Short mmCIF file of C-alpha atoms in Angstrom, two decimals:
data_model
loop_
_atom_site.label_atom_id
_atom_site.label_comp_id
_atom_site.label_asym_id
_atom_site.label_seq_id
_atom_site.Cartn_x
_atom_site.Cartn_y
_atom_site.Cartn_z
CA MET A 1 94.11 -11.28 -169.73
CA PRO A 2 93.65 -14.46 -171.12
CA LYS A 3 94.21 -18.35 -168.76
CA ARG A 4 97.48 -19.74 -169.12
CA LYS A 5 96.39 -23.89 -170.87
CA LYS A 6 97.80 -26.33 -168.10
CA THR A 7 100.52 -27.97 -169.62
CA ALA A 8 100.87 -32.40 -169.05
CA PRO A 9 103.45 -34.09 -166.70
CA PRO A 10 106.43 -35.16 -168.31
CA GLN A 11 105.78 -38.62 -169.06
CA PRO A 12 108.24 -41.54 -168.56
CA ALA A 13 110.30 -42.74 -171.02
CA ASP A 14 108.53 -45.75 -174.16
CA PRO A 15 108.27 -48.90 -172.29
CA ALA A 16 110.69 -50.89 -174.50
CA THR A 17 113.62 -49.15 -172.62
CA PRO A 18 112.56 -51.78 -169.60
CA GLN A 19 113.32 -54.45 -171.59
CA GLN A 20 116.51 -53.73 -172.21
CA GLY A 21 116.90 -52.76 -168.50
CA VAL A 22 115.74 -56.50 -167.82
CA LEU A 23 118.58 -57.99 -170.14
CA ALA A 24 121.74 -55.46 -168.69
CA ALA A 25 120.46 -57.09 -165.27
CA LEU A 26 120.44 -60.94 -166.91
CA ASP A 27 124.11 -59.22 -167.90
CA ALA A 28 124.87 -58.30 -164.24
CA ILE A 29 123.75 -61.10 -162.73
CA PHE A 30 125.83 -63.67 -164.59
CA ALA A 31 129.19 -61.81 -165.21
CA PRO A 32 130.30 -63.24 -162.02
CA VAL A 33 130.88 -66.62 -163.95
CA ASP A 34 131.93 -65.16 -167.55
CA ARG A 35 135.52 -66.76 -166.75
CA SER A 36 138.06 -67.79 -169.31
CA ASN A 37 139.39 -70.21 -166.09
CA ALA A 38 136.36 -71.57 -164.99
CA PRO A 39 133.34 -73.46 -166.41
CA GLY A 40 129.92 -71.30 -167.30
CA LEU A 41 126.60 -71.63 -168.58
CA VAL A 42 124.34 -70.55 -171.42
CA VAL A 43 120.93 -68.83 -170.52
CA GLY A 44 118.08 -68.52 -172.64
CA VAL A 45 114.69 -66.30 -172.15
CA ALA A 46 111.14 -66.81 -173.92
CA HIS A 47 108.10 -65.14 -173.63
CA GLN A 48 104.93 -66.09 -175.98
CA GLY A 49 107.79 -68.20 -177.89
CA ARG A 50 110.24 -65.41 -178.85
CA THR A 51 113.32 -65.27 -177.85
CA LEU A 52 114.58 -62.29 -175.68
CA TYR A 53 117.37 -63.29 -174.35
CA CYS A 54 120.68 -65.95 -175.46
CA ARG A 55 124.42 -65.54 -174.40
CA GLY A 56 126.98 -67.92 -173.07
CA PHE A 57 128.81 -67.42 -169.79
CA GLY A 58 132.55 -68.72 -168.96
CA MET A 59 133.81 -72.07 -170.26
CA SER A 60 132.50 -75.44 -171.69
CA SER A 61 136.21 -76.19 -172.44
CA ILE A 62 139.18 -75.63 -169.75
CA GLU A 63 140.98 -77.84 -171.60
CA HIS A 64 140.10 -76.45 -175.10
CA ALA A 65 140.21 -72.94 -173.87
CA THR A 66 136.33 -73.11 -175.89
CA ALA A 67 134.25 -70.44 -174.43
CA ASN A 68 130.49 -71.13 -174.33
CA THR A 69 127.86 -69.74 -177.09
CA PRO A 70 124.30 -70.28 -177.86
CA ALA A 71 125.27 -73.13 -180.04
CA THR A 72 127.02 -75.01 -177.12
CA ARG A 73 125.87 -78.69 -176.97
CA MET A 74 125.09 -79.66 -172.90
CA ARG A 75 123.31 -82.55 -171.34
CA ILE A 76 120.30 -81.43 -170.41
CA GLY A 77 120.05 -84.59 -167.37
CA SER A 78 116.67 -85.45 -166.26
CA ALA A 79 114.99 -83.02 -167.86
CA THR A 80 115.69 -85.96 -170.74
CA LYS A 81 112.65 -88.45 -168.42
CA HIS A 82 109.74 -84.94 -169.77
CA PHE A 83 110.32 -86.11 -173.47
CA THR A 84 110.72 -89.59 -172.82
CA CYS A 85 107.43 -89.64 -171.08
CA LEU A 86 105.77 -87.72 -173.91
CA ALA A 87 106.97 -90.20 -175.90
CA VAL A 88 104.89 -93.23 -173.75
CA LEU A 89 102.16 -91.08 -173.76
CA LEU A 90 102.56 -90.79 -177.37
CA LEU A 91 102.38 -93.84 -177.82
CA ALA A 92 100.04 -94.78 -175.48
CA GLU A 93 97.46 -91.91 -177.68
CA GLU A 94 97.56 -94.11 -180.47
CA GLY A 95 96.85 -97.02 -178.82
CA LEU A 96 99.73 -98.67 -179.15
CA LEU A 97 100.30 -99.33 -174.69
CA ASP A 98 98.00 -98.53 -171.61
CA VAL A 99 99.88 -96.65 -169.15
CA ASP A 100 98.03 -98.16 -166.29
CA ALA A 101 99.19 -101.52 -167.77
CA PRO A 102 101.91 -102.56 -165.36
CA VAL A 103 106.11 -102.26 -167.00
CA THR A 104 106.26 -106.39 -166.49
CA ARG A 105 103.61 -106.65 -169.15
CA TYR A 106 106.66 -105.10 -171.41
CA VAL A 107 109.73 -106.11 -169.40
CA PRO A 108 108.58 -109.60 -168.49
CA GLU A 109 112.33 -109.72 -167.13
CA LEU A 110 111.42 -107.94 -164.47
CA SER A 111 110.32 -109.98 -160.56
CA GLU A 112 107.03 -110.13 -159.80
CA LEU A 113 107.86 -109.96 -156.39
CA LEU A 114 108.88 -105.86 -157.31
CA GLY A 115 105.32 -105.21 -156.74
CA ALA A 116 104.07 -104.70 -160.71
CA PRO A 117 104.48 -100.96 -160.50
CA THR A 118 101.96 -99.66 -163.59
CA LEU A 119 104.38 -96.90 -166.57
CA ARG A 120 102.35 -94.13 -165.01
CA GLN A 121 103.63 -94.93 -161.50
CA LEU A 122 106.71 -94.97 -163.08
CA MET A 123 106.70 -91.79 -164.63
CA ASN A 124 105.42 -89.90 -161.68
CA HIS A 125 108.21 -91.55 -159.37
CA THR A 126 105.58 -93.76 -157.40
CA GLY A 127 106.64 -97.12 -158.33
CA GLY A 128 108.88 -97.98 -155.63
CA LEU A 129 112.23 -99.06 -157.51
CA ARG A 130 114.95 -98.92 -156.18
CA CYS A 131 117.55 -96.61 -158.29
CA TYR A 132 119.23 -98.95 -160.78
CA LEU A 133 122.28 -96.23 -160.91
CA ASP A 134 122.62 -95.69 -156.90
CA ILE A 135 123.46 -99.56 -157.19
CA LEU A 136 126.18 -100.03 -159.48
CA VAL A 137 127.86 -96.87 -157.77
CA SER A 138 128.04 -98.55 -154.59
CA ALA A 139 128.66 -101.57 -156.29
CA GLY A 140 131.63 -100.44 -158.51
CA GLY A 141 132.22 -96.75 -157.89
CA ALA A 142 132.60 -94.70 -160.83
CA ALA A 143 133.90 -97.87 -163.38
CA LEU A 144 132.27 -97.76 -166.85
CA GLN A 145 128.92 -100.31 -167.06
CA PRO A 146 128.72 -102.02 -170.61
CA LYS A 147 125.81 -101.06 -171.96
CA GLY A 148 122.97 -103.79 -171.07
CA ARG A 149 123.91 -103.46 -167.41
CA ALA A 150 121.23 -101.13 -165.81
CA LEU A 151 118.50 -104.25 -167.70
CA SER A 152 120.40 -106.98 -166.29
CA VAL A 153 121.14 -105.00 -162.06
CA LEU A 154 117.09 -104.74 -162.37
CA ALA A 155 115.74 -107.51 -163.12
CA GLN A 156 117.80 -108.99 -160.31
CA GLN A 157 116.12 -107.23 -158.12
CA THR A 158 113.27 -109.41 -155.72
CA GLY A 159 112.44 -106.54 -153.68
CA ALA A 160 111.40 -102.78 -154.36
CA ASN A 161 111.67 -99.25 -151.72
CA PHE A 162 108.09 -99.49 -150.87
CA ALA A 163 104.63 -100.49 -152.94
CA PRO A 164 103.66 -99.19 -155.67
CA GLY A 165 101.53 -96.55 -154.97
CA ASP A 166 102.90 -96.14 -151.55
CA LYS A 167 104.79 -92.81 -151.18
CA GLN A 168 107.12 -91.09 -153.78
CA LEU A 169 111.00 -91.26 -154.53
CA TYR A 170 112.63 -89.93 -156.74
CA CYS A 171 114.23 -92.59 -159.66
CA ASN A 172 116.02 -93.16 -162.50
CA SER A 173 114.91 -96.74 -162.90
CA GLY A 174 111.59 -96.41 -163.83
CA HIS A 175 112.56 -93.49 -166.95
CA HIS A 176 115.15 -96.47 -167.91
CA LEU A 177 112.63 -98.77 -168.53
CA MET A 178 110.52 -96.68 -170.25
CA SER A 179 113.10 -97.04 -172.54
CA LYS A 180 112.68 -100.42 -173.14
CA VAL A 181 109.56 -100.17 -173.59
CA VAL A 182 109.56 -97.54 -175.92
CA ASP A 183 112.57 -99.63 -178.23
CA ARG A 184 109.42 -102.56 -177.82
CA VAL A 185 106.57 -101.15 -178.50
CA ALA A 186 107.67 -98.57 -181.09
CA GLY A 187 109.75 -101.92 -183.35
CA ILE A 188 112.45 -98.73 -183.35
CA PRO A 189 115.33 -98.02 -180.58
CA PHE A 190 114.00 -95.33 -178.24
CA GLU A 191 116.12 -92.90 -179.70
CA ASP A 192 115.37 -92.86 -183.39
CA PHE A 193 111.53 -92.71 -181.75
CA LEU A 194 112.99 -89.33 -179.65
CA GLN A 195 114.02 -88.09 -183.10
CA GLN A 196 111.37 -88.78 -185.70
CA ARG A 197 108.64 -88.14 -183.41
CA ILE A 198 109.59 -85.31 -180.94
CA PHE A 199 113.27 -83.63 -182.07
CA GLN A 200 112.29 -83.55 -186.37
CA PRO A 201 108.99 -82.12 -186.17
CA LEU A 202 110.16 -79.45 -183.60
CA GLY A 203 112.81 -78.26 -185.41
CA MET A 204 115.06 -79.93 -182.36
CA ALA A 205 118.37 -79.81 -185.44
CA ASP A 206 120.95 -79.72 -182.46
CA THR A 207 119.61 -82.37 -179.80
CA VAL A 208 120.24 -85.87 -179.71
CA CYS A 209 121.05 -88.79 -177.49
CA VAL A 210 124.06 -88.87 -176.07
CA PRO A 211 124.17 -92.43 -174.19
CA SER A 212 127.89 -92.05 -173.02
CA ASP A 213 130.11 -89.67 -171.38
CA MET A 214 132.64 -91.41 -173.61
CA GLN A 215 131.21 -90.58 -177.24
CA ILE A 216 132.49 -87.63 -179.06
CA LEU A 217 129.75 -84.96 -180.07
CA PRO A 218 130.89 -81.90 -181.71
CA GLY A 219 130.15 -78.73 -179.71
CA MET A 220 129.42 -80.25 -176.65
CA ALA A 221 130.23 -78.64 -173.15
CA THR A 222 133.01 -80.61 -171.32
CA GLN A 223 131.68 -81.67 -167.87
CA HIS A 224 133.63 -80.52 -164.48
CA VAL A 225 134.74 -81.66 -161.85
CA ALA A 226 135.94 -79.17 -159.16
CA GLN A 227 137.79 -80.25 -157.49
CA LEU A 228 140.32 -78.54 -154.05
CA GLN A 229 144.77 -78.08 -154.63
CA PRO A 230 146.68 -79.24 -152.40
CA GLY A 231 148.53 -75.42 -152.10
CA GLY A 232 144.86 -74.20 -151.93
CA GLY A 233 142.11 -72.64 -154.48
CA ILE A 234 139.78 -74.94 -156.45
CA GLY A 235 141.06 -76.34 -159.81
CA TRP A 236 138.92 -78.85 -162.52
CA ARG A 237 138.83 -82.44 -162.99
CA ARG A 238 136.70 -84.30 -166.27
CA GLY A 239 133.40 -85.61 -164.47
CA ILE A 240 132.26 -88.31 -166.49
CA LEU A 241 129.24 -90.70 -165.32
CA PRO A 242 129.51 -94.10 -165.00
CA PRO A 243 126.51 -95.73 -167.12
CA GLU A 244 127.55 -95.90 -170.64
CA GLU A 245 124.33 -96.98 -171.12
CA LEU A 246 122.53 -93.29 -170.66
CA ARG A 247 118.47 -93.62 -171.99
CA GLY A 248 115.75 -92.21 -171.26
CA GLU A 249 116.52 -91.16 -167.08
CA GLY A 250 119.33 -88.35 -168.62
CA SER A 251 120.81 -88.97 -172.34
CA ILE A 252 119.68 -85.98 -173.84
CA VAL A 253 122.02 -83.63 -175.28
CA SER A 254 120.77 -80.27 -176.48
CA THR A 255 121.14 -76.61 -176.82
CA VAL A 256 119.03 -73.44 -175.43
CA GLY A 257 117.71 -72.02 -178.13
CA ASP A 258 116.35 -75.87 -179.16
CA MET A 259 115.18 -76.17 -175.68
CA LEU A 260 113.22 -72.52 -176.22
#
């Protein structure tokens, strides 16, 4: 009697299906914020240079009943600082500035009493400067601040939080000052430098600098702030950052696609 041939055990499904499972899991994670009465977000996932997932959830504007989509523009906040550092490093690579030089070499309006932190120290938040945003909010609350006010406030400071290099403390002042350094060293506005040297070469067509929340930009999400209602529950109000001159510390508006 001939021997019975052994059959191989059944094999698992093609490994392409786990990716579909991951995408479905992402949908499930963000489904709770996919509402028509609350602000949401846009989520993107890329792997090895290829976009695997990009989807909007919830609203970009409750006021105008506009939903988030992959094309929605949003402030990237302090992720702007990475681009500011890149701009400074590009100029340093070209021999036009020295990251280990004191910032006062390029912004002499600052007092020497601040300890003359270097550009490198400003980049890694060890410069010791006081945060101009904290000063402005403490002095004027949410009042809109005119252009040039940030540099004016920093130029008036005669003391620092600590000596440069002694500690690390997150601070917006350093990256605002680096914007001014780029202005002066490159000979063009910081915002134009980012467009010409970073955004355009990288194909970031939907990315721009927006210095003020009073400026209207097509496709840009509204900033929403949660507010408790008198009868209970949560409502929403428009959020506006006070400075009229956000720059290297947080001015960039982009899309998930551009950032991926």
